[in-house]
Short mmCIF file of C-alpha atoms and ligand atoms in Angstrom, two decimals:
data_model
loop_
_atom_site.label_atom_id
_atom_site.label_comp_id
_atom_site.label_asym_id
_atom_site.label_seq_id
_atom_site.Cartn_x
_atom_site.Cartn_y
_atom_site.Cartn_z
CA MET W 1 2.39 15.78 0.55
CA GLU W 2 1.97 13.15 3.24
CA GLN W 3 4.51 10.52 4.14
CA TYR W 4 4.77 7.85 6.63
CA ILE W 5 7.61 8.02 9.08
CA ILE W 6 8.52 4.33 10.29
CA LYS W 7 11.06 3.54 13.25
CA GLY W 8 11.40 -0.16 12.16
CA GLY W 9 12.69 -3.12 13.84
CA ASN W 10 9.45 -3.62 16.25
CA PRO W 11 7.63 -7.37 15.75
CA LEU W 12 4.08 -6.92 15.22
CA VAL W 13 1.97 -8.28 17.33
CA GLY W 14 -1.87 -8.75 17.82
CA GLU W 15 -5.40 -8.92 15.56
CA VAL W 16 -6.19 -7.36 12.67
CA GLU W 17 -9.57 -6.12 11.42
CA ILE W 18 -9.75 -6.95 7.26
CA GLY W 19 -11.82 -4.65 4.99
CA GLY W 20 -13.97 -5.29 2.06
CA ALA W 21 -12.10 -6.08 -0.94
CA LYS W 22 -11.49 -2.73 -2.73
CA ASN W 23 -11.57 -4.40 -6.31
CA ALA W 24 -14.95 -6.18 -5.73
CA ALA W 25 -16.37 -3.18 -4.35
CA LEU W 26 -15.19 -1.07 -7.45
CA ALA W 27 -17.13 -3.35 -9.63
CA ILE W 28 -20.06 -4.04 -7.61
CA LEU W 29 -20.39 -0.30 -7.29
CA SER W 30 -20.52 0.39 -11.11
CA ALA W 31 -23.13 -2.75 -11.68
CA ALA W 32 -25.41 -1.16 -8.91
CA ILE W 33 -26.48 1.98 -11.46
CA MET W 34 -28.03 -1.23 -13.34
CA THR W 35 -31.13 -1.33 -11.46
CA ASP W 36 -33.64 1.79 -10.76
CA GLU W 37 -33.91 0.38 -7.70
CA THR W 38 -32.33 1.00 -4.48
CA VAL W 39 -29.26 -1.04 -3.73
CA LEU W 40 -27.70 -1.26 -0.49
CA ILE W 41 -23.64 -2.10 -0.24
CA ASP W 42 -22.02 -3.01 2.48
CA ASN W 43 -18.39 -3.81 3.73
CA LEU W 44 -16.89 -1.16 1.76
CA PRO W 45 -13.42 0.07 2.17
CA ASP W 46 -13.47 3.60 2.98
CA VAL W 47 -10.58 4.26 0.75
CA ASN W 48 -9.63 7.21 -2.09
CA ASP W 49 -10.25 4.95 -5.16
CA ILE W 50 -13.70 3.92 -3.56
CA ASN W 51 -14.75 7.58 -3.07
CA VAL W 52 -13.45 8.53 -6.61
CA LEU W 53 -15.71 6.17 -8.16
CA LEU W 54 -18.89 6.95 -6.09
CA ASP W 55 -18.43 10.59 -7.42
CA ALA W 56 -18.31 9.10 -10.74
CA ILE W 57 -21.20 7.59 -10.15
CA MET W 58 -23.07 11.09 -9.02
CA GLY W 59 -21.45 12.71 -12.07
CA ILE W 60 -23.92 10.24 -14.45
CA GLY W 61 -26.85 11.28 -12.04
CA ALA W 62 -27.05 8.11 -10.01
CA SER W 63 -28.05 9.20 -6.33
CA VAL W 64 -25.57 8.28 -3.50
CA HIS W 65 -26.04 8.03 0.10
CA ARG W 66 -23.67 7.40 2.23
CA VAL W 67 -25.28 6.01 5.14
CA ASP W 68 -21.65 5.18 7.14
CA ARG W 69 -18.07 4.62 6.20
CA HIS W 70 -18.33 1.04 4.82
CA THR W 71 -22.34 1.25 3.83
CA VAL W 72 -23.65 3.64 1.12
CA ARG W 73 -27.53 3.29 -0.66
CA ILE W 74 -27.39 3.83 -4.87
CA ASN W 75 -30.31 4.40 -7.02
CA GLY W 76 -29.77 4.32 -10.73
CA LYS W 77 -33.00 5.46 -11.80
CA GLY W 78 -31.80 9.10 -12.12
CA VAL W 79 -28.86 8.22 -14.49
CA SER W 80 -29.09 10.50 -17.90
CA ASN W 81 -25.47 10.96 -18.86
CA PHE W 82 -23.66 7.97 -20.26
CA LYS W 83 -20.40 9.98 -20.11
CA ILE W 84 -17.38 9.23 -17.81
CA GLU W 85 -14.90 12.21 -17.90
CA TYR W 86 -11.23 11.98 -18.14
CA GLU W 87 -11.01 13.11 -14.75
CA TYR W 88 -12.29 10.07 -13.25
CA MET W 89 -10.19 7.62 -15.34
CA LYS W 90 -7.27 9.40 -14.72
CA LYS W 91 -7.67 9.10 -11.03
CA ILE W 92 -9.11 5.74 -11.01
CA ARG W 93 -8.54 3.47 -13.96
CA ALA W 94 -11.45 0.80 -12.43
CA SER W 95 -14.15 3.55 -13.64
CA TYR W 96 -14.12 1.70 -17.10
CA TYR W 97 -16.51 -0.87 -15.32
CA LEU W 98 -18.96 1.98 -15.70
CA LEU W 99 -18.62 1.70 -19.50
CA GLY W 100 -19.68 -2.66 -19.08
CA ALA W 101 -22.53 -1.24 -16.66
CA LEU W 102 -23.96 1.60 -18.96
CA LEU W 103 -23.69 -0.49 -21.96
CA GLY W 104 -25.74 -3.41 -20.56
CA LYS W 105 -28.44 -1.37 -19.47
CA TYR W 106 -28.72 1.70 -21.56
CA LYS W 107 -26.95 0.33 -24.53
CA ARG W 108 -24.35 3.38 -24.72
CA ALA W 109 -21.60 4.67 -22.90
CA GLU W 110 -18.70 6.86 -23.44
CA VAL W 111 -15.34 6.22 -21.19
CA ALA W 112 -12.08 8.21 -21.35
CA LEU W 113 -9.31 5.92 -22.36
CA PRO W 114 -7.68 4.95 -19.15
CA GLY W 115 -4.21 6.30 -19.26
CA GLY W 116 -0.60 4.48 -18.90
CA CYS W 117 -0.47 3.17 -15.08
CA ASN W 118 2.82 2.59 -13.23
CA ILE W 119 2.77 -1.01 -13.46
CA GLY W 120 2.90 -1.47 -16.90
CA SER W 121 0.91 -0.81 -20.22
CA ARG W 122 -2.12 -2.60 -19.58
CA PRO W 123 -4.35 -2.80 -22.66
CA ILE W 124 -7.87 -3.18 -22.63
CA ASP W 125 -8.45 -5.10 -26.03
CA GLN W 126 -10.31 -8.00 -24.60
CA HIS W 127 -12.82 -5.72 -23.07
CA LEU W 128 -13.65 -4.19 -26.32
CA LYS W 129 -13.50 -7.44 -28.02
CA GLY W 130 -16.00 -8.47 -25.65
CA PHE W 131 -18.28 -5.81 -25.88
CA ARG W 132 -18.00 -6.25 -30.26
CA ALA W 133 -18.92 -9.70 -30.00
CA LEU W 134 -21.93 -8.84 -28.03
CA GLY W 135 -23.16 -6.38 -30.65
CA ALA W 136 -22.02 -3.21 -29.41
CA ASP W 137 -20.38 -0.83 -31.97
CA VAL W 138 -17.06 0.33 -30.03
CA GLU W 139 -15.21 3.39 -31.66
CA ILE W 140 -12.13 5.11 -30.40
CA GLU W 141 -12.23 8.78 -30.81
CA HIS W 142 -10.57 11.96 -28.84
CA GLY W 143 -9.13 9.78 -26.60
CA LYS W 144 -12.44 8.28 -26.04
CA ILE W 145 -13.94 4.96 -25.77
CA ILE W 146 -17.40 5.02 -27.12
CA ALA W 147 -19.67 2.07 -27.03
CA GLU W 148 -23.30 2.11 -28.66
CA ALA W 149 -25.56 -1.13 -29.63
CA ASP W 150 -29.36 -1.17 -30.64
CA ARG W 151 -29.63 -4.44 -29.08
CA LEU W 152 -26.93 -6.82 -27.23
CA VAL W 153 -27.01 -10.80 -28.17
CA GLY W 154 -25.64 -12.96 -26.28
CA LYS W 155 -22.68 -14.41 -28.07
CA HIS W 156 -19.70 -17.47 -27.37
CA ILE W 157 -16.73 -15.24 -26.27
CA TYR W 158 -12.89 -16.70 -26.08
CA PHE W 159 -10.69 -13.98 -23.96
CA ASP W 160 -7.23 -14.29 -25.42
CA VAL W 161 -5.38 -13.37 -21.94
CA VAL W 162 -7.09 -14.30 -18.67
CA SER W 163 -8.66 -10.93 -17.61
CA VAL W 164 -9.95 -9.85 -14.48
CA GLY W 165 -10.75 -6.36 -15.78
CA ALA W 166 -12.17 -7.78 -19.25
CA THR W 167 -13.89 -10.88 -17.32
CA ILE W 168 -16.17 -8.45 -15.20
CA ASN W 169 -16.61 -6.23 -17.96
CA VAL W 170 -17.94 -8.40 -20.46
CA MET W 171 -20.07 -10.27 -17.78
CA MET W 172 -22.11 -7.18 -16.38
CA ALA W 173 -22.68 -6.14 -20.47
CA ALA W 174 -23.92 -9.59 -20.97
CA THR W 175 -26.32 -9.58 -17.90
CA MET W 176 -28.52 -8.15 -20.01
CA ALA W 177 -27.89 -9.10 -23.63
CA GLU W 178 -30.82 -11.29 -25.68
CA GLY W 179 -30.17 -14.96 -24.90
CA LEU W 180 -26.81 -17.02 -24.02
CA THR W 181 -23.15 -15.45 -23.28
CA ILE W 182 -20.87 -18.25 -23.20
CA LEU W 183 -17.37 -16.59 -21.85
CA GLU W 184 -14.31 -18.91 -21.93
CA ASN W 185 -10.81 -18.78 -20.49
CA VAL W 186 -12.28 -16.16 -17.85
CA ALA W 187 -10.59 -15.11 -14.16
CA LYS W 188 -11.33 -16.85 -11.61
CA GLU W 189 -10.41 -14.47 -8.79
CA PRO W 190 -12.42 -14.32 -5.94
CA HIS W 191 -14.00 -10.82 -6.85
CA VAL W 192 -14.99 -12.14 -10.13
CA VAL W 193 -17.19 -14.64 -8.01
CA ASP W 194 -18.39 -11.70 -5.78
CA VAL W 195 -19.32 -9.49 -8.76
CA ALA W 196 -21.61 -12.35 -10.27
CA ASN W 197 -22.97 -12.88 -6.95
CA PHE W 198 -24.03 -9.51 -6.52
CA LEU W 199 -25.28 -9.35 -10.15
CA ASN W 200 -27.32 -12.48 -9.41
CA SER W 201 -28.73 -10.98 -6.33
CA MET W 202 -30.25 -8.22 -8.59
CA GLY W 203 -31.73 -10.74 -10.78
CA ALA W 204 -29.25 -11.55 -13.32
CA ASN W 205 -28.63 -15.29 -14.32
CA ILE W 206 -24.85 -15.92 -14.27
CA ARG W 207 -23.51 -19.43 -13.65
CA GLY W 208 -19.96 -20.43 -13.63
CA ALA W 209 -18.25 -17.73 -12.07
CA GLY W 210 -15.03 -18.88 -10.22
CA THR W 211 -14.54 -21.49 -13.18
CA ASP W 212 -12.90 -21.04 -16.43
CA VAL W 213 -16.41 -20.82 -18.29
CA ILE W 214 -19.02 -18.49 -17.28
CA LYS W 215 -22.72 -18.47 -18.67
CA ILE W 216 -25.06 -15.73 -18.46
CA ARG W 217 -28.44 -15.70 -19.60
CA GLY W 218 -29.69 -12.21 -20.04
CA VAL W 219 -32.32 -10.68 -18.34
CA GLN W 220 -34.62 -7.28 -19.09
CA ARG W 221 -34.27 -5.92 -15.74
CA PHE W 222 -32.86 -6.04 -12.07
CA HIS W 223 -34.57 -5.29 -8.82
CA ARG W 224 -33.31 -4.19 -5.53
CA THR W 225 -30.81 -6.04 -2.90
CA GLU W 226 -29.02 -5.46 -0.25
CA TYR W 227 -24.91 -7.00 -0.40
CA SER W 228 -21.89 -7.41 1.47
CA VAL W 229 -18.85 -7.32 -0.06
CA ILE W 230 -15.93 -10.11 0.31
CA PRO W 231 -12.99 -9.33 2.57
CA ASP W 232 -9.83 -8.37 1.02
CA GLN W 233 -7.50 -10.83 0.34
CA ILE W 234 -4.79 -8.62 -0.76
CA GLU W 235 -4.99 -6.50 2.47
CA ALA W 236 -5.32 -9.47 4.73
CA GLY W 237 -2.19 -10.86 2.29
CA THR W 238 -0.34 -7.45 3.36
CA PHE W 239 -0.58 -8.16 7.14
CA MET W 240 0.20 -11.57 6.91
CA PHE W 241 3.54 -10.75 4.88
CA ALA W 242 4.47 -7.56 7.76
CA ALA W 243 4.00 -10.49 10.14
CA ALA W 244 6.65 -12.86 8.24
CA ALA W 245 8.90 -9.89 7.84
CA THR W 246 8.96 -8.18 10.87
CA ARG W 247 8.74 -11.95 12.87
CA GLY W 248 5.63 -11.15 14.66
CA ASP W 249 2.68 -12.92 15.64
CA VAL W 250 -0.42 -11.69 13.59
CA THR W 251 -4.29 -12.43 13.40
CA VAL W 252 -5.77 -11.19 10.38
CA CYS W 253 -9.48 -11.31 11.39
CA ASN W 254 -12.96 -11.12 9.23
CA VAL W 255 -11.10 -13.20 6.08
CA ILE W 256 -12.09 -16.04 3.86
CA PRO W 257 -9.12 -18.59 4.47
CA LYS W 258 -9.52 -20.07 1.00
CA HIS W 259 -8.92 -16.83 -0.83
CA LEU W 260 -5.56 -16.82 1.18
CA GLU W 261 -4.10 -20.18 -0.33
CA ALA W 262 -1.46 -19.28 -2.26
CA THR W 263 -0.24 -16.72 0.40
CA VAL W 264 -0.30 -19.41 2.93
CA ALA W 265 1.28 -21.94 1.29
CA LYS W 266 4.67 -19.23 0.37
CA LEU W 267 4.48 -18.20 4.28
CA LEU W 268 4.57 -21.95 4.99
CA GLU W 269 7.58 -22.55 2.23
CA ILE W 270 9.46 -19.80 3.89
CA GLY W 271 9.10 -21.26 7.34
CA CYS W 272 6.34 -19.27 9.38
CA GLU W 273 3.74 -21.13 10.79
CA VAL W 274 0.28 -20.63 10.11
CA GLU W 275 -2.95 -21.25 11.89
CA GLU W 276 -6.10 -21.29 9.99
CA PHE W 277 -9.46 -20.77 12.19
CA ASP W 278 -13.25 -20.64 10.32
CA ASP W 279 -12.86 -16.64 9.56
CA ALA W 280 -9.09 -15.97 10.52
CA VAL W 281 -5.71 -16.79 9.66
CA ARG W 282 -2.81 -16.44 12.46
CA VAL W 283 0.70 -16.19 11.19
CA VAL W 284 3.78 -16.71 13.44
CA SER W 285 7.53 -15.95 12.32
CA LYS W 286 10.32 -16.64 14.34
CA GLY W 287 13.79 -17.95 13.75
CA ASN W 288 15.29 -17.82 10.48
CA LEU W 289 13.01 -17.45 7.52
CA LYS W 290 14.47 -19.49 3.97
CA SER W 291 14.45 -18.03 0.65
CA THR W 292 11.61 -20.12 -2.06
CA HIS W 293 10.80 -19.29 -5.67
CA VAL W 294 7.37 -17.64 -6.46
CA LYS W 295 5.87 -16.73 -9.86
CA THR W 296 2.70 -14.47 -10.05
CA LEU W 297 -0.13 -16.03 -11.98
CA PRO W 298 -3.77 -15.57 -12.35
CA TYR W 299 -6.15 -16.85 -9.38
CA PRO W 300 -5.60 -19.16 -8.09
CA GLY W 301 -1.81 -18.71 -8.49
CA PHE W 302 0.23 -16.05 -6.41
CA PRO W 303 -1.23 -12.70 -7.15
CA THR W 304 0.68 -10.11 -8.58
CA ASP W 305 -0.65 -7.71 -6.21
CA MET W 306 1.24 -9.65 -3.18
CA GLN W 307 4.31 -9.75 -5.18
CA PRO W 308 6.30 -6.56 -3.74
CA GLN W 309 4.92 -7.63 -0.31
CA ILE W 310 6.44 -11.51 -0.79
CA GLY W 311 9.66 -9.68 -2.47
CA VAL W 312 10.43 -7.54 0.52
CA THR W 313 9.87 -10.71 2.93
CA LEU W 314 12.05 -12.54 0.50
CA ALA W 315 14.96 -10.35 0.63
CA LEU W 316 15.03 -11.12 4.35
CA CYS W 317 15.11 -14.61 3.83
CA ARG W 318 18.14 -16.76 4.09
CA GLY W 319 19.09 -18.16 0.81
CA THR W 320 18.77 -17.18 -3.12
CA SER W 321 15.12 -16.50 -3.81
CA MET W 322 13.82 -15.99 -7.49
CA VAL W 323 10.68 -13.84 -8.09
CA THR W 324 9.08 -14.18 -11.61
CA GLU W 325 6.43 -11.27 -12.79
CA SER W 326 4.25 -13.00 -15.16
CA ILE W 327 1.16 -10.47 -15.19
CA PHE W 328 2.41 -6.87 -15.38
CA GLU W 329 5.75 -5.54 -16.78
CA ASN W 330 6.88 -2.76 -14.44
CA HIS W 331 6.06 -4.29 -11.37
CA PHE W 332 9.88 -4.71 -9.87
CA LYS W 333 10.11 -0.75 -9.58
CA TYR W 334 9.97 -1.04 -5.88
CA LEU W 335 13.32 -3.50 -5.83
CA GLU W 336 15.30 -0.38 -6.44
CA GLU W 337 14.11 1.51 -3.34
CA LEU W 338 14.65 -1.79 -1.56
CA ALA W 339 18.59 -1.93 -2.75
CA ARG W 340 18.57 1.69 -1.21
CA MET W 341 17.36 -0.33 2.32
CA GLY W 342 20.15 -2.66 1.87
CA ALA W 343 18.92 -5.39 -0.05
CA ASN W 344 20.64 -7.17 -2.42
CA ILE W 345 18.78 -7.93 -5.71
CA LYS W 346 19.58 -8.51 -9.77
CA VAL W 347 16.60 -7.75 -11.62
CA GLU W 348 16.82 -9.67 -15.70
CA GLY W 349 13.60 -9.01 -17.71
CA ASN W 350 10.56 -10.46 -15.78
CA SER W 351 12.71 -12.12 -12.86
CA ALA W 352 14.22 -10.74 -9.68
CA THR W 353 16.96 -13.36 -8.20
CA ILE W 354 16.81 -12.00 -4.33
CA GLU W 355 19.71 -12.75 -2.19
CA GLY W 356 18.49 -12.65 1.40
CA VAL W 357 19.97 -10.17 3.82
CA ARG W 358 20.08 -9.98 7.73
CA ARG W 359 18.49 -6.69 7.84
CA PHE W 360 17.45 -3.12 5.92
CA SER W 361 18.59 -0.24 6.90
CA GLY W 362 16.16 2.75 7.05
CA ALA W 363 16.08 5.10 4.15
CA ARG W 364 14.15 8.07 2.37
CA ILE W 365 12.20 5.94 -0.15
CA SER W 366 8.85 6.34 -2.42
CA ALA W 367 6.07 4.54 -3.40
CA PRO W 368 5.89 3.60 -6.92
CA ASP W 369 2.32 2.50 -6.86
CA LEU W 370 -0.34 0.92 -4.40
CA ARG W 371 0.90 -2.50 -3.36
CA ALA W 372 4.66 -1.84 -3.44
CA GLY W 373 3.82 1.00 -1.41
CA ALA W 374 2.57 -1.17 1.11
CA ALA W 375 5.30 -3.61 0.95
CA LEU W 376 7.77 -0.77 1.35
CA CYS W 377 6.39 0.04 4.59
CA ILE W 378 6.51 -3.51 5.80
CA ALA W 379 10.39 -2.86 4.82
CA GLY W 380 10.75 0.20 6.93
CA LEU W 381 8.82 -1.73 9.85
CA ALA W 382 11.62 -4.38 9.74
CA ALA W 383 14.63 -2.15 8.98
CA ASP W 384 16.90 -0.86 11.21
CA GLY W 385 16.54 3.09 12.31
CA ILE W 386 14.04 5.22 10.31
CA THR W 387 12.67 4.90 7.29
CA ILE W 388 10.31 7.66 5.44
CA VAL W 389 8.16 6.93 2.57
CA ASP W 390 7.09 9.36 0.12
CA ASP W 391 4.18 9.54 -1.84
CA ILE W 392 1.85 7.52 0.30
CA VAL W 393 -1.23 8.98 -1.64
CA TYR W 394 -1.00 5.40 -3.65
CA ILE W 395 -1.14 3.61 -0.37
CA GLN W 396 -4.34 5.81 0.62
CA ARG W 397 -6.10 4.55 -2.58
CA GLY W 398 -6.47 1.06 -1.28
CA TYR W 399 -5.85 0.82 2.26
CA GLU W 400 -8.10 1.90 4.97
CA ARG W 401 -6.49 3.32 7.75
CA PHE W 402 -3.34 1.54 7.27
CA GLU W 403 -0.61 3.32 9.49
CA GLU W 404 -3.28 2.84 12.65
CA LYS W 405 -3.94 -0.67 11.93
CA LEU W 406 -0.33 -1.19 11.93
CA ARG W 407 -0.07 0.82 15.32
CA SER W 408 -2.54 -1.25 16.69
CA LEU W 409 0.08 -4.10 16.01
CA GLY W 410 2.80 -2.27 17.88
CA ALA W 411 4.14 -0.34 14.99
CA ILE W 412 6.07 2.92 15.44
CA MET W 413 5.05 4.91 12.41
CA GLU W 414 3.09 7.86 12.12
CA ARG W 415 1.51 10.06 8.89
CA VAL W 416 3.63 13.39 8.65
CA SER W 417 3.27 16.27 6.43
CA SER W 418 6.39 18.54 7.24
CA GLU W 419 10.11 18.58 7.90
CA LYS W 420 9.14 19.70 11.77
CA ASP W 421 6.93 16.63 12.10
CA ILE W 422 9.93 14.75 11.18
CA ARG W 423 11.68 15.76 13.49
CA LYS W 424 9.31 15.64 15.96
CA PHE W 425 8.78 11.90 15.35
CA THR W 426 12.80 11.44 15.41
CA LEU W 427 13.17 12.93 18.71
CA LYS W 428 10.46 11.11 20.19
CA VAL W 429 11.53 8.02 19.34
CA SER W 430 15.23 8.07 19.78
C1 UD1 G 501 -6.95 -6.48 -11.92
C2 UD1 G 501 -7.02 -5.48 -10.37
C3 UD1 G 501 -5.52 -5.51 -10.30
C4 UD1 G 501 -4.60 -6.92 -10.32
C5 UD1 G 501 -5.29 -7.57 -11.41
C6 UD1 G 501 -4.26 -8.64 -12.01
C7 UD1 G 501 -9.05 -4.42 -10.37
C8 UD1 G 501 -9.46 -3.17 -10.01
N1 UD1 G 501 -7.57 -4.28 -10.89
O1 UD1 G 501 -6.56 -5.18 -12.55
O2 UD1 G 501 -5.09 -4.97 -9.08
O3 UD1 G 501 -3.11 -6.49 -10.30
O4 UD1 G 501 -6.42 -7.58 -11.84
O5 UD1 G 501 -4.50 -9.70 -10.71
O6 UD1 G 501 -9.45 -5.43 -10.04
N2 UD1 G 501 -4.90 -7.58 -20.71
C9 UD1 G 501 -4.58 -7.79 -22.14
N3 UD1 G 501 -5.93 -7.25 -22.51
C10 UD1 G 501 -7.03 -6.93 -21.72
C11 UD1 G 501 -6.97 -6.83 -20.45
C12 UD1 G 501 -5.98 -7.16 -19.92
O7 UD1 G 501 -3.85 -7.86 -22.63
O8 UD1 G 501 -8.14 -6.30 -22.33
C13 UD1 G 501 -3.44 -8.05 -19.70
C14 UD1 G 501 -3.00 -7.29 -18.66
O9 UD1 G 501 -1.72 -6.41 -19.78
C15 UD1 G 501 -2.10 -8.37 -17.99
C16 UD1 G 501 -3.26 -9.26 -17.77
O10 UD1 G 501 -3.98 -9.02 -18.92
O11 UD1 G 501 -0.79 -8.68 -18.60
C17 UD1 G 501 -4.14 -9.12 -16.66
O12 UD1 G 501 -4.77 -7.90 -16.50
P1 UD1 G 501 -6.06 -7.81 -15.98
O13 UD1 G 501 -6.46 -9.20 -15.20
O14 UD1 G 501 -6.98 -6.94 -16.95
O15 UD1 G 501 -5.90 -6.59 -14.67
P2 UD1 G 501 -6.90 -5.76 -14.21
O16 UD1 G 501 -8.37 -6.33 -14.33
O17 UD1 G 501 -6.34 -4.54 -14.85
#
């Protein structure tokens, strides 16, 4: 089992290139099987979640040609199997996007139910409600979702909760339904817009993505396209908070600053300087940072995927901060690890009261999930002494060359896999 070992205390300084958005790419790759023609997708992050999804896509008979680390050519003509096995769902929940894609194109799909997850119970009732409204018969049997339809027909659908997954999944299925579908109370995240743009580039007719109402006029078939995935706002935000917490000076390059507004607003509130360029944002953190309050909300609110990164930073800000998590329960697990590094935190329900401390002290900690894992590495980078982060497999699911990028900013850290490696690193840095 690999770990990160970090010697903290160095401000991060320099420029870092941000990759393509994992969560947009997962949906776009799934949607790519909806045409029999070849689709070229570029600016993919080379991370485990993407590679597992590509295996699942090959598993149903599509051809996948990896042009390079960040580019893939997919042809869905050979799709002959409409079943996504538990083996994939277990590794990557978002393979459920193949449900919307298969149902839309082939009018049938069988996908293992996603299991529980470290950040809460995560129901998928809104996805199923949408498929049923379009005319699909959806049954849950033997741990699988089985969806079938003779034909899908456009409908007016109002989502009870704002869900990124349900919005994208039902939008995909509706692109090939007969007539007009109107989706209300939809998610407005940049990746919802990116998936809609991708589908439109294949010939879909989707309007309104990025607003509360999406209108989709069904078409019969899609055609070839070439598409580049948007930059990852969460990867960018992670490096921006890493700059803040380590009192550094980092420019994130290849980003869309508009997507980072909620993150920038909080960095300014705690006293960082932020400079925006056309496709880059620079964060400078010096002197004492001050506390603030934050509540996670659907876009354009502050993202739940950035909550651990801001939580770690606030634990080093002077004064009392309040973090409220309104999207997922169990998204505070990392705070127990942070307390072991000297943070002063009290959790009640979905709120955490954080009393800022001057320093963390390095400790052996575990990554509870993807974003919290990245946030705990930030804590290690800001801490006195040595931190060892276990379970980094979570981090590798969503961050490409994470330690290399941090090292290029001056971080002293390595990926290790034995006690011998740990001793070697400790000797080298002491
Ligand atoms: C996506 C992101 C995830 C991010 C989350 C919120 C991907 C692959 N994952 O997850 O990184 O943290 O958005 O921005 O893009 N809900 C229901 N019923 C449903 C669906 C959702 O009640 O059918 C609830 C969830 O429990 C949660 C809220 O809606 O409280 C938002 O979840 P959702 O937006 O669906 O998250 P995901 O799409 O799973």
